[in-house]
Amino acid sequence: MVGLKDAALEGEDVYWLEGRPGEGGRTVIVHRSPEGQTRDVNPQPFNARTRVHEYGGGDFVVHNGTVYFSNFADQRLYSAHPGGVPEPLTAEIDHRYADMTVDAARNRLIAVREDHTDPGEPVNELVGISLEDGAETVLATGQDFCSSPRLSPDGRSLAWLTWNHPNMPWDGTELWVAGLDESGRPAAPERVAGGPDESVFQPEWSPDGTLHFVSDRTGWWNLYRSERGFVEPLCPMEAEFGLPQWQFGMSTYGFLSPTRIACAPIERGVFRLGLLNTQTGELAQIETPYSVIGHLRTNGGSGEILFVAGSPTEPPAIVRLDARTGDSEVLHRAGDLGIDSGYLSAPETVEFPTENGLTAHGFFYPPKNRDFAAPEGELPPLLVLSHGGPTGMTLPSLDLEIQHRTSRGFAVLDVNYGGSTGYGREYRRRLDGMWGVVDVDDCAGGAKYLAEKGLVDGDRLLIAGGSAGGYTTLCALAFRDAFAAGASHYGVSDAAALAEETHKFESRYLDGLIGPYPERADLYRERSPIHHTDGLSCPVIFFQGLEDEVVPPNQAITMFEALKAKGLPVAYLPFEGEQHGFRRAENIKRALDAELYFYSRVFGFDLADDVEPVRIENLDTK
């Protein structure tokens, strides 16, 4: 199954990104003609993926049938036509580009550039890039980060976002607007919204030239417009019209006309599709079978809405919907699985008590396999999943890794712990200064809740997670006694090492999650599982990409060696060529099989599948 990552509309032509595990994780831009024919825009070996902020996004833009994209291998920008050979636009220099928009009047791209030519921290700027010769002109500089350059319909004004250390974009950003002078440079920029305690997301111009944006100034990411120096809300409500800006090019709304907006707000962790009348503030919901809606794009002239959609029972899909009739069409699915619903576990929304009298959220998947049933009276083991980020969210859509587990007798609780998106700024800020505490409490609280409800076996509680979720997993195993085993996928074990070694985008992230470093080195040590292996008394398996620059491999290796020396059952699986998250089909499968094999060996049950064994240290001494 491929990954669907982005989408674009130009007239009746549709474009999207596919991450193809079967091609070593290569990202391909696919073009779909008005007649329904598809073909790749970037042939082998081109890989449409930028490394700005390491997480990328905003990898391509389309204008008049020409696609401009960032190539992963050299990070240069290329121009291409479907079926043609890409041609380089930018020079061979240590620059990276993302979030491009086309300035047709000046025959240039406007893009975020990350300059790595000098030692030390890279420089992030907005630049203009000539479409004739690739010459670059700096348009905005002086801030630590920038994103979302958006050109007004008449080409006379530019809007963009900035933020500075130690803020992350979901903490506080600033929205700037400037007119463009005769040379195409911004003149007299003006801050329209935002600040250190207000997160602004996705500025967009309406067809009549009115600037719109999303802000969480009330505690919820809601839609606003700025007109003649006044900012006004369009539809105040306790819902999230924005997302944490981990990647460039994210979009939750688009214009169908100057007064009609298609949007995808999140309520209680679930996306809805709606039409907002900006004159009346009325939000009308469009009924769809989808619980996840991303990369929403519009074609105002036709009333078309394009988005990447997910549901609990179908693979992700590129969907086109006619806002006038409500009719929708699936243009492309991530895969044709043909899985009988008798093997699929549907997520159940759960709320459960956690520490300090608060409530946390998640999705519970009971085990399901139409061909098998548990012995009478036997409760299933529970695998608690802690998502990455940690400023992120888990989504109620078809996840084959979850289904792999539930079809084999496991119950799964996918936790949106305090700090997650989708429940307002106050919920998101529960993790401020409390990473490794609140998230752990919520994961342990969810497991306890389900065990007390008699839904799972309280003696067979497991926890797993990737990246920040791996950190939560290791903290839960080191600082709590709720779980009997765990799996860390490229997870953090030494918070101080992460603060010292990670890339620019996240280099001050932990200031807010734990505290300033090195001033609070004591707190980092207190919250780092690597320094508290004495609290670990259960089996753990580690998975790690050897080219990971977000969480370097030495963290997993150090933790593995410490547990091995302690005599605990432990395994470590490194993957050549993988970065932060696995993209190659064979590695994704290997990690999934290996985790299940690990659980089977440490808990003594037989697997129905023939799985390649994993070397487990100290297993015989358990």
XYZ file of C-alpha atoms in Angstrom:
622
model
C 0.000 0.000 0.000
C 1.375 3.424 -0.951
C 1.312 6.536 1.221
C -0.780 9.473 0.009
C 0.856 12.672 1.201
C -0.430 15.711 -0.643
C -2.724 16.824 -3.452
C -3.123 19.718 -5.890
C -5.742 20.949 -8.332
C -5.103 22.892 -11.523
C -8.226 23.248 -13.597
C -9.459 19.700 -14.194
C -5.995 18.213 -13.667
C -5.239 16.545 -10.355
C -1.837 15.847 -8.805
C -0.855 13.983 -5.680
C 2.183 12.527 -3.914
C 2.678 8.795 -3.441
C 5.202 7.360 -1.045
C 6.055 3.962 -2.509
C 7.546 1.454 -0.058
C 8.123 -0.951 -2.936
C 10.504 1.570 -4.550
C 12.623 2.080 -1.461
C 10.275 4.736 -0.085
C 10.587 6.966 -3.182
C 8.023 9.790 -3.338
C 6.382 10.194 -6.726
C 4.208 13.009 -8.065
C 1.268 11.488 -9.939
C -0.740 13.416 -12.541
C -4.341 12.521 -13.367
C -5.677 14.004 -16.587
C -9.307 15.173 -17.029
C -9.862 11.894 -18.926
C -8.802 9.880 -15.895
C -5.381 8.739 -17.159
C -2.523 8.734 -14.631
C 1.228 8.875 -15.068
C 4.271 9.736 -12.995
C 5.726 13.228 -13.199
C 9.142 12.381 -11.754
C 10.646 9.150 -13.146
C 13.300 7.035 -11.446
C 15.537 7.957 -9.703
C 13.920 11.321 -8.870
C 12.387 11.452 -5.399
C 10.060 14.411 -4.711
C 10.847 15.149 -1.094
C 12.359 18.170 0.622
C 14.406 18.025 3.808
C 13.633 21.517 5.112
C 13.046 21.104 8.862
C 13.877 17.412 8.168
C 10.116 16.696 8.154
C 9.602 18.359 4.769
C 6.203 18.944 3.179
C 5.373 21.503 0.505
C 7.465 19.388 -1.865
C 5.952 20.546 -5.166
C 3.822 23.192 -6.882
C 2.040 23.183 -10.249
C 1.598 26.059 -12.684
C 0.247 25.859 -16.250
C 1.035 22.152 -16.433
C 4.621 22.523 -15.235
C 5.522 20.902 -11.934
C 8.298 22.337 -9.776
C 9.581 19.969 -7.092
C 12.400 19.371 -4.646
C 14.532 16.297 -5.345
C 15.589 14.375 -2.255
C 19.085 13.309 -3.331
C 20.497 16.777 -4.039
C 17.717 19.026 -2.638
C 17.720 21.063 -5.855
C 14.494 22.302 -7.405
C 13.529 20.783 -10.752
C 10.866 21.548 -13.337
C 9.020 18.727 -15.068
C 6.080 17.843 -17.263
C 4.235 14.517 -16.960
C 6.125 12.004 -19.072
C 9.133 14.291 -19.541
C 12.610 14.425 -18.031
C 12.997 16.801 -15.051
C 15.388 19.714 -15.552
C 17.279 21.388 -12.688
C 16.297 24.930 -11.793
C 18.512 25.784 -8.810
C 22.277 25.529 -8.508
C 24.302 22.730 -6.924
C 24.699 24.368 -3.525
C 23.791 23.313 -0.001
C 20.325 24.858 -0.085
C 16.970 23.220 0.576
C 13.580 24.523 -0.597
C 9.945 24.022 0.402
C 6.473 25.554 0.326
C 6.768 27.018 -3.168
C 4.246 29.342 -4.801
C 4.408 30.713 -8.352
C 4.664 34.469 -8.923
C 3.636 34.443 -12.584
C 3.885 38.211 -13.108
C 7.567 38.165 -12.141
C 8.312 34.729 -13.635
C 9.610 33.307 -10.381
C 8.926 30.960 -7.518
C 8.604 32.244 -3.968
C 9.809 29.623 -1.518
C 11.183 28.881 1.917
C 14.934 28.318 1.646
C 17.054 26.611 4.280
C 20.694 27.570 3.784
C 23.244 25.009 5.005
C 26.308 26.530 3.323
C 27.873 27.884 6.521
C 28.737 25.845 9.622
C 26.440 26.129 12.588
C 22.696 26.558 12.539
C 21.166 26.774 9.034
C 19.457 30.000 7.971
C 15.785 30.010 6.984
C 14.576 32.734 4.611
C 11.952 33.536 2.014
C 13.461 33.812 -1.439
C 12.412 34.532 -4.990
C 13.789 32.064 -7.553
C 13.910 33.086 -11.205
C 12.268 30.576 -13.535
C 14.685 31.666 -16.270
C 18.039 31.041 -14.667
C 17.400 29.975 -11.047
C 18.874 33.165 -9.599
C 17.800 33.691 -5.998
C 16.777 36.905 -4.242
C 16.188 37.105 -0.478
C 12.733 38.518 0.257
C 12.442 38.097 4.033
C 15.102 37.209 6.585
C 16.075 37.781 10.203
C 13.665 35.321 11.860
C 14.603 31.819 12.951
C 11.841 30.239 10.845
C 9.386 31.150 8.119
C 6.653 29.388 6.180
C 3.507 29.726 4.103
C 4.366 32.428 1.538
C 1.044 33.316 -0.082
C 0.686 35.770 -2.947
C -2.495 37.852 -3.277
C -4.638 37.266 -6.396
C -3.465 40.547 -7.966
C 0.190 39.698 -7.249
C 0.765 42.922 -5.345
C 0.936 41.638 -1.755
C 2.654 38.786 0.025
C 1.672 37.130 3.320
C 3.858 34.739 5.292
C 4.449 33.302 8.774
C 7.494 33.554 11.038
C 8.501 32.329 14.476
C 11.590 32.292 16.652
C 13.328 30.044 19.155
C 12.292 28.641 21.563
C 8.753 28.603 20.119
C 7.432 25.872 17.908
C 4.868 26.979 15.308
C 1.983 25.667 17.433
C 3.190 27.805 20.369
C 3.413 31.201 18.721
C 3.820 32.514 15.187
C 3.463 35.902 13.513
C 1.525 36.654 10.334
C 3.175 39.299 8.160
C 1.857 41.124 5.100
C 3.688 43.464 2.754
C 3.165 45.081 -0.593
C 5.737 44.187 -3.253
C 7.793 47.015 -4.737
C 8.924 47.357 -8.344
C 11.782 44.906 -7.756
C 9.389 42.361 -6.256
C 10.670 42.769 -2.710
C 8.347 43.200 0.293
C 8.020 46.854 1.310
C 7.127 47.964 4.862
C 6.018 44.579 6.255
C 3.201 44.757 8.796
C 2.380 42.199 11.475
C -1.311 41.381 11.145
C -1.734 38.746 13.844
C 0.124 36.379 16.118
C 2.801 36.638 18.741
C 4.668 34.472 21.240
C 1.419 33.085 22.691
C -0.780 32.935 19.581
C -0.372 30.303 16.904
C -1.376 31.360 13.384
C -1.807 28.700 10.707
C -2.395 28.683 6.927
C -2.791 32.236 5.675
C -4.802 32.349 2.448
C -6.213 35.081 0.202
C -9.835 34.872 -0.880
C -10.577 35.355 -4.588
C -11.434 39.021 -3.913
C -8.109 39.623 -2.132
C -9.123 39.414 1.537
C -6.554 37.792 3.819
C -7.787 34.864 5.906
C -5.975 32.735 8.465
C -6.421 30.351 11.387
C -5.567 31.473 14.935
C -5.857 29.905 18.387
C -6.174 33.253 20.190
C -9.363 32.021 21.937
C -7.921 28.629 22.844
C -9.200 26.962 19.664
C -7.759 27.186 16.148
C -10.578 29.088 14.425
C -10.906 30.949 11.122
C -10.402 34.729 10.877
C -10.157 37.387 8.207
C -8.214 40.636 8.162
C -9.774 43.550 6.341
C -8.962 47.271 6.484
C -6.918 46.812 9.649
C -9.566 44.812 11.519
C -9.430 41.123 12.373
C -12.711 39.306 12.900
C -13.656 35.680 13.602
C -15.759 33.887 11.009
C -17.225 30.980 12.965
C -16.221 30.876 16.659
C -16.543 27.345 18.024
C -14.786 24.748 20.148
C -13.228 22.981 17.199
C -9.793 22.955 15.576
C -9.520 24.390 12.059
C -5.722 24.171 12.317
C -2.997 21.607 12.845
C 0.496 21.631 14.356
C 2.776 22.746 11.532
C 5.154 19.789 11.536
C 5.324 19.988 7.754
C 4.929 22.629 5.087
C 1.944 22.871 2.779
C -0.673 21.681 5.261
C -4.209 22.817 4.422
C -7.528 22.515 6.238
C -9.581 24.981 4.182
C -9.943 26.522 0.728
C -12.171 29.018 -1.106
C -15.083 28.110 -3.355
C -15.992 31.793 -3.770
C -15.196 35.052 -1.960
C -17.808 34.153 0.679
C -17.791 30.325 0.749
C -15.075 28.249 2.359
C -14.701 24.482 2.295
C -13.100 23.395 5.549
C -12.258 20.363 7.679
C -12.524 21.202 11.403
C -11.643 18.638 14.072
C -14.128 17.927 16.858
C -13.213 15.503 19.646
C -10.368 14.109 17.564
C -12.471 13.473 14.431
C -12.465 15.492 11.199
C -15.647 16.787 9.595
C -16.120 18.325 6.153
C -18.066 21.571 6.076
C -19.061 24.626 4.043
C -18.720 27.972 5.793
C -20.699 31.035 4.705
C -18.436 33.938 5.686
C -21.309 36.438 5.541
C -23.541 34.634 8.032
C -20.997 32.522 9.929
C -23.092 29.427 9.259
C -21.161 26.158 9.017
C -23.033 23.415 7.167
C -21.679 19.892 7.508
C -21.251 17.714 4.438
C -21.927 14.084 5.249
C -19.081 11.793 4.184
C -17.855 8.370 5.333
C -14.474 9.884 6.225
C -13.075 10.483 9.708
C -9.784 12.004 8.520
C -9.495 14.788 5.936
C -6.189 16.360 4.957
C -4.520 18.497 2.292
C -7.823 20.105 1.360
C -7.710 22.025 -1.953
C -10.436 23.793 -3.907
C -11.241 24.905 -7.436
C -13.579 27.823 -6.897
C -14.785 28.071 -10.472
C -16.048 24.488 -10.538
C -17.011 24.076 -6.899
C -14.660 21.112 -6.571
C -13.058 20.095 -3.294
C -10.046 17.778 -3.358
C -8.652 16.091 -0.271
C -6.817 13.072 1.096
C -9.354 11.067 3.076
C -9.288 8.221 5.549
C -11.940 6.100 7.224
C -11.891 3.250 9.730
C -12.649 0.631 7.077
C -11.074 1.794 3.793
C -7.488 2.639 2.792
C -6.637 6.347 2.383
C -7.842 7.858 -0.875
C -7.685 10.929 -3.066
C -11.273 12.169 -3.133
C -12.916 14.816 -5.292
C -16.248 16.219 -4.102
C -18.656 18.579 -5.866
C -19.743 21.148 -3.290
C -22.824 22.013 -5.334
C -24.294 18.523 -5.352
C -22.455 16.710 -2.561
C -21.434 13.981 -5.006
C -17.977 12.545 -4.442
C -15.579 10.385 -6.420
C -12.611 8.358 -5.266
C -9.856 9.151 -7.770
C -7.218 6.876 -6.320
C -6.808 4.588 -3.335
C -3.610 3.902 -1.453
C -4.183 0.234 -2.164
C -6.812 -2.298 -3.139
C -6.760 -4.485 -0.064
C -10.014 -6.328 -0.405
C -10.077 -7.158 3.294
C -13.331 -8.646 4.530
C -14.912 -6.483 7.235
C -14.950 -9.563 9.449
C -11.235 -9.033 9.986
C -11.392 -5.284 10.682
C -11.695 -3.802 14.148
C -13.549 -0.457 14.181
C -12.239 2.230 16.567
C -14.396 3.161 19.525
C -13.960 6.686 20.920
C -13.090 6.502 24.621
C -12.633 9.067 27.352
C -11.058 7.993 30.609
C -9.966 9.521 33.908
C -6.348 10.448 34.404
C -4.276 12.212 37.055
C -5.393 15.460 38.764
C -9.057 14.807 38.063
C -8.646 15.305 34.314
C -9.943 13.365 31.327
C -7.864 11.959 28.475
C -8.880 10.628 25.069
C -8.178 7.734 22.745
C -9.515 5.135 20.330
C -10.072 1.552 21.453
C -9.833 -1.347 18.997
C -11.093 -4.681 20.351
C -9.595 -7.844 18.827
C -11.461 -9.082 15.790
C -11.007 -12.014 13.455
C -14.054 -13.744 11.996
C -12.236 -17.093 11.894
C -11.130 -17.240 15.521
C -12.451 -16.635 18.999
C -10.651 -16.447 22.324
C -11.123 -19.295 24.818
C -14.153 -18.860 27.037
C -13.448 -16.362 29.806
C -10.050 -15.253 28.488
C -9.489 -11.506 28.145
C -7.187 -10.211 25.416
C -3.765 -8.649 25.988
C -3.771 -4.873 25.449
C -1.241 -2.952 23.397
C -1.252 0.763 24.243
C 0.069 2.976 21.443
C 1.616 6.384 22.186
C 1.794 8.541 19.068
C 4.767 10.605 17.957
C 5.168 14.349 18.081
C 4.437 14.586 20.951
C 2.465 17.538 19.570
C 0.476 15.434 17.161
C -2.566 13.217 17.238
C -3.654 9.706 16.503
C -6.405 9.411 13.915
C -9.447 7.095 13.684
C -8.597 5.791 10.227
C -7.663 2.401 8.827
C -4.236 1.511 10.185
C -2.994 -1.836 8.919
C -0.465 -2.134 11.718
C -3.272 -1.868 14.256
C -5.388 -4.325 12.264
C -2.448 -6.715 12.086
C -2.480 -6.811 15.875
C -6.232 -6.912 16.471
C -6.654 -9.732 13.929
C -4.160 -11.750 15.970
C -5.940 -11.425 19.285
C -4.594 -8.166 20.681
C -6.760 -5.280 21.829
C -5.269 -1.865 21.031
C -5.703 1.502 22.740
C -4.427 4.380 20.603
C -4.035 7.263 23.057
C -4.408 10.984 22.410
C -2.656 11.892 25.648
C -2.540 15.404 27.075
C -0.473 17.475 24.657
C -2.239 16.066 21.598
C -3.930 18.097 18.894
C -7.663 18.063 18.231
C -8.944 19.106 21.660
C -7.964 22.785 21.923
C -4.921 24.734 23.087
C -5.487 24.054 26.795
C -5.372 20.303 26.196
C -2.348 20.730 23.923
C -0.525 22.696 26.626
C -1.008 20.061 29.308
C 2.381 18.753 28.232
C 4.195 22.063 28.815
C 7.044 21.233 31.168
C 5.504 17.799 31.752
C 6.718 15.576 28.915
C 7.458 12.160 30.316
C 4.840 12.670 33.041
C 1.417 13.639 31.642
C 1.714 11.459 28.534
C 2.818 8.511 30.654
C 0.022 9.066 33.167
C -2.541 9.098 30.345
C -1.225 5.921 28.711
C -1.152 4.106 32.042
C -4.564 5.539 32.963
C -6.105 4.321 29.714
C -4.758 0.807 30.242
C -6.020 0.746 33.825
C -9.451 2.010 32.743
C -9.911 -0.744 30.152
C -8.683 -3.413 32.562
C -11.083 -2.246 35.274
C -13.918 -2.260 32.734
C -13.165 -5.942 32.139
C -12.287 -5.411 28.473
C -8.628 -6.503 28.608
C -6.262 -8.643 30.665
C -4.682 -6.419 33.307
C -1.711 -8.786 33.607
C -0.826 -8.518 29.912
C -0.553 -4.805 29.241
C 1.987 -3.720 26.606
C 3.044 -0.303 25.307
C 4.672 0.770 22.046
C 5.414 3.978 20.199
C 7.651 5.683 17.672
C 9.778 8.825 17.988
C 8.269 10.844 20.857
C 5.933 7.913 21.365
C 9.014 5.778 21.885
C 10.098 8.155 24.633
C 6.694 7.879 26.302
C 6.982 4.103 26.015
C 10.389 3.994 27.673
C 9.316 6.434 30.402
C 6.258 4.308 31.115
C 8.431 1.202 31.442
C 11.075 2.923 33.576
C 8.872 5.043 35.847
C 5.641 3.030 36.154
C 4.793 -0.618 36.785
C 1.649 -0.690 34.632
C 3.128 -2.544 31.632
C 4.656 -5.979 31.183
C 6.705 -5.249 28.010
C 7.226 -2.603 25.361
C 8.557 -1.645 21.941
C 10.396 1.566 21.093
C 10.556 2.590 17.434
C 13.317 5.209 16.934
C 12.428 6.557 20.381
C 14.209 8.995 22.672
C 15.940 7.504 25.703
C 18.192 10.440 26.623
C 16.383 13.779 26.572
C 19.613 15.730 27.098
C 21.248 14.050 24.104
C 18.223 14.964 22.005
C 18.505 18.588 23.090
C 22.216 18.621 22.241
C 22.218 16.712 18.947
C 18.958 17.250 17.080
C 18.347 19.504 14.068
C 17.424 23.215 14.070
C 13.639 22.884 13.884
C 13.440 20.881 17.125
C 16.579 22.203 18.801
C 14.553 24.235 21.322
C 11.412 22.109 21.330
C 12.290 20.572 24.666
C 12.504 24.012 26.313
C 8.731 23.966 26.400
C 8.258 20.247 27.000
C 10.799 19.848 29.805
C 12.700 23.097 30.436
C 15.609 25.169 29.112
C 18.809 23.229 28.552
C 21.435 23.132 30.054
C 19.925 25.286 32.818
C 17.585 22.445 33.815
C 19.975 19.570 33.125
C 18.770 18.024 36.383
C 15.247 17.744 35.004
C 16.503 16.220 31.759
C 18.375 13.576 33.699
C 15.344 12.939 35.889
C 13.138 12.412 32.810
C 15.597 10.298 30.772
C 14.991 6.525 30.895
C 18.649 5.824 30.107
C 19.540 7.064 33.608
C 16.832 4.992 35.273
C 17.299 1.484 33.970
C 17.063 0.372 37.598
C 13.333 0.988 37.267
C 13.081 -1.281 34.236
C 12.166 -4.874 34.944
C 10.438 -6.045 31.773
C 11.368 -6.956 28.177
C 11.876 -4.238 25.529
C 12.577 -4.306 21.780
C 14.182 -1.383 19.897
C 13.858 -0.469 16.201
C 16.132 2.194 14.686
C 16.962 3.756 11.321
C 20.709 4.218 10.972
C 20.390 7.531 9.080
C 18.038 9.113 11.601
C 19.019 12.749 12.260
C 16.043 13.505 14.492
C 16.762 10.793 17.074
C 20.320 9.567 16.457
C 20.898 5.775 16.586
C 23.237 5.992 19.559
C 20.245 6.545 21.843
C 18.706 3.168 21.016
C 22.105 1.461 21.114
C 22.955 2.894 24.536
C 19.623 1.825 25.970
C 19.891 -1.646 24.448
C 23.354 -2.178 25.924
C 22.198 -1.003 29.350
C 19.269 -3.423 29.429
C 21.407 -6.217 28.048
C 23.924 -5.671 30.842
C 21.119 -5.715 33.367
C 20.048 -9.166 32.160
C 16.631 -8.203 30.818
C 15.221 -9.775 27.656
C 15.991 -7.150 25.008
C 16.349 -6.945 21.237
C 17.686 -4.315 18.849
C 16.942 -4.137 15.109
C 18.829 -1.487 13.101
C 17.804 -0.650 9.519
C 20.286 0.551 6.911
C 19.128 3.441 4.728
C 16.195 4.402 6.952
C 15.747 7.788 8.581
C 13.179 8.952 11.141
C 10.378 6.555 10.308
C 10.590 3.575 7.988
C 9.681 3.970 4.310
C 10.856 0.746 2.671
C 8.302 -2.038 2.362
C 10.637 -4.790 3.520
C 11.642 -2.820 6.626
C 8.076 -1.888 7.548
C 7.088 -5.548 7.347
C 10.173 -6.722 9.203
C 9.562 -4.326 12.092
C 5.915 -5.321 12.412
C 6.674 -9.049 12.327
C 9.604 -8.681 14.699
C 7.548 -6.859 17.316
C 4.881 -9.561 17.275
C 7.561 -12.282 17.406
C 9.127 -10.560 20.407
C 5.831 -10.530 22.302
C 5.220 -14.193 21.451
C 8.583 -15.272 22.827
C 8.512 -13.264 26.053
C 4.893 -14.228 26.814
C 5.052 -17.780 25.542
C 2.368 -18.030 22.882
C 2.504 -19.456 19.362
C 2.217 -17.327 16.217
C -0.117 -18.243 13.395
C 2.347 -16.750 10.876
C 5.775 -17.957 9.845
C 7.920 -15.040 11.048
C 11.671 -14.545 10.743
C 13.125 -14.925 14.248
C 14.646 -12.057 16.204
C 17.734 -12.407 18.365
C 16.589 -11.698 21.917
C 19.314 -11.224 24.488
C 18.844 -12.751 27.961
C 15.664 -14.548 26.967
C 16.646 -17.752 28.713
C 17.393 -15.868 31.935
C 13.959 -14.198 32.069
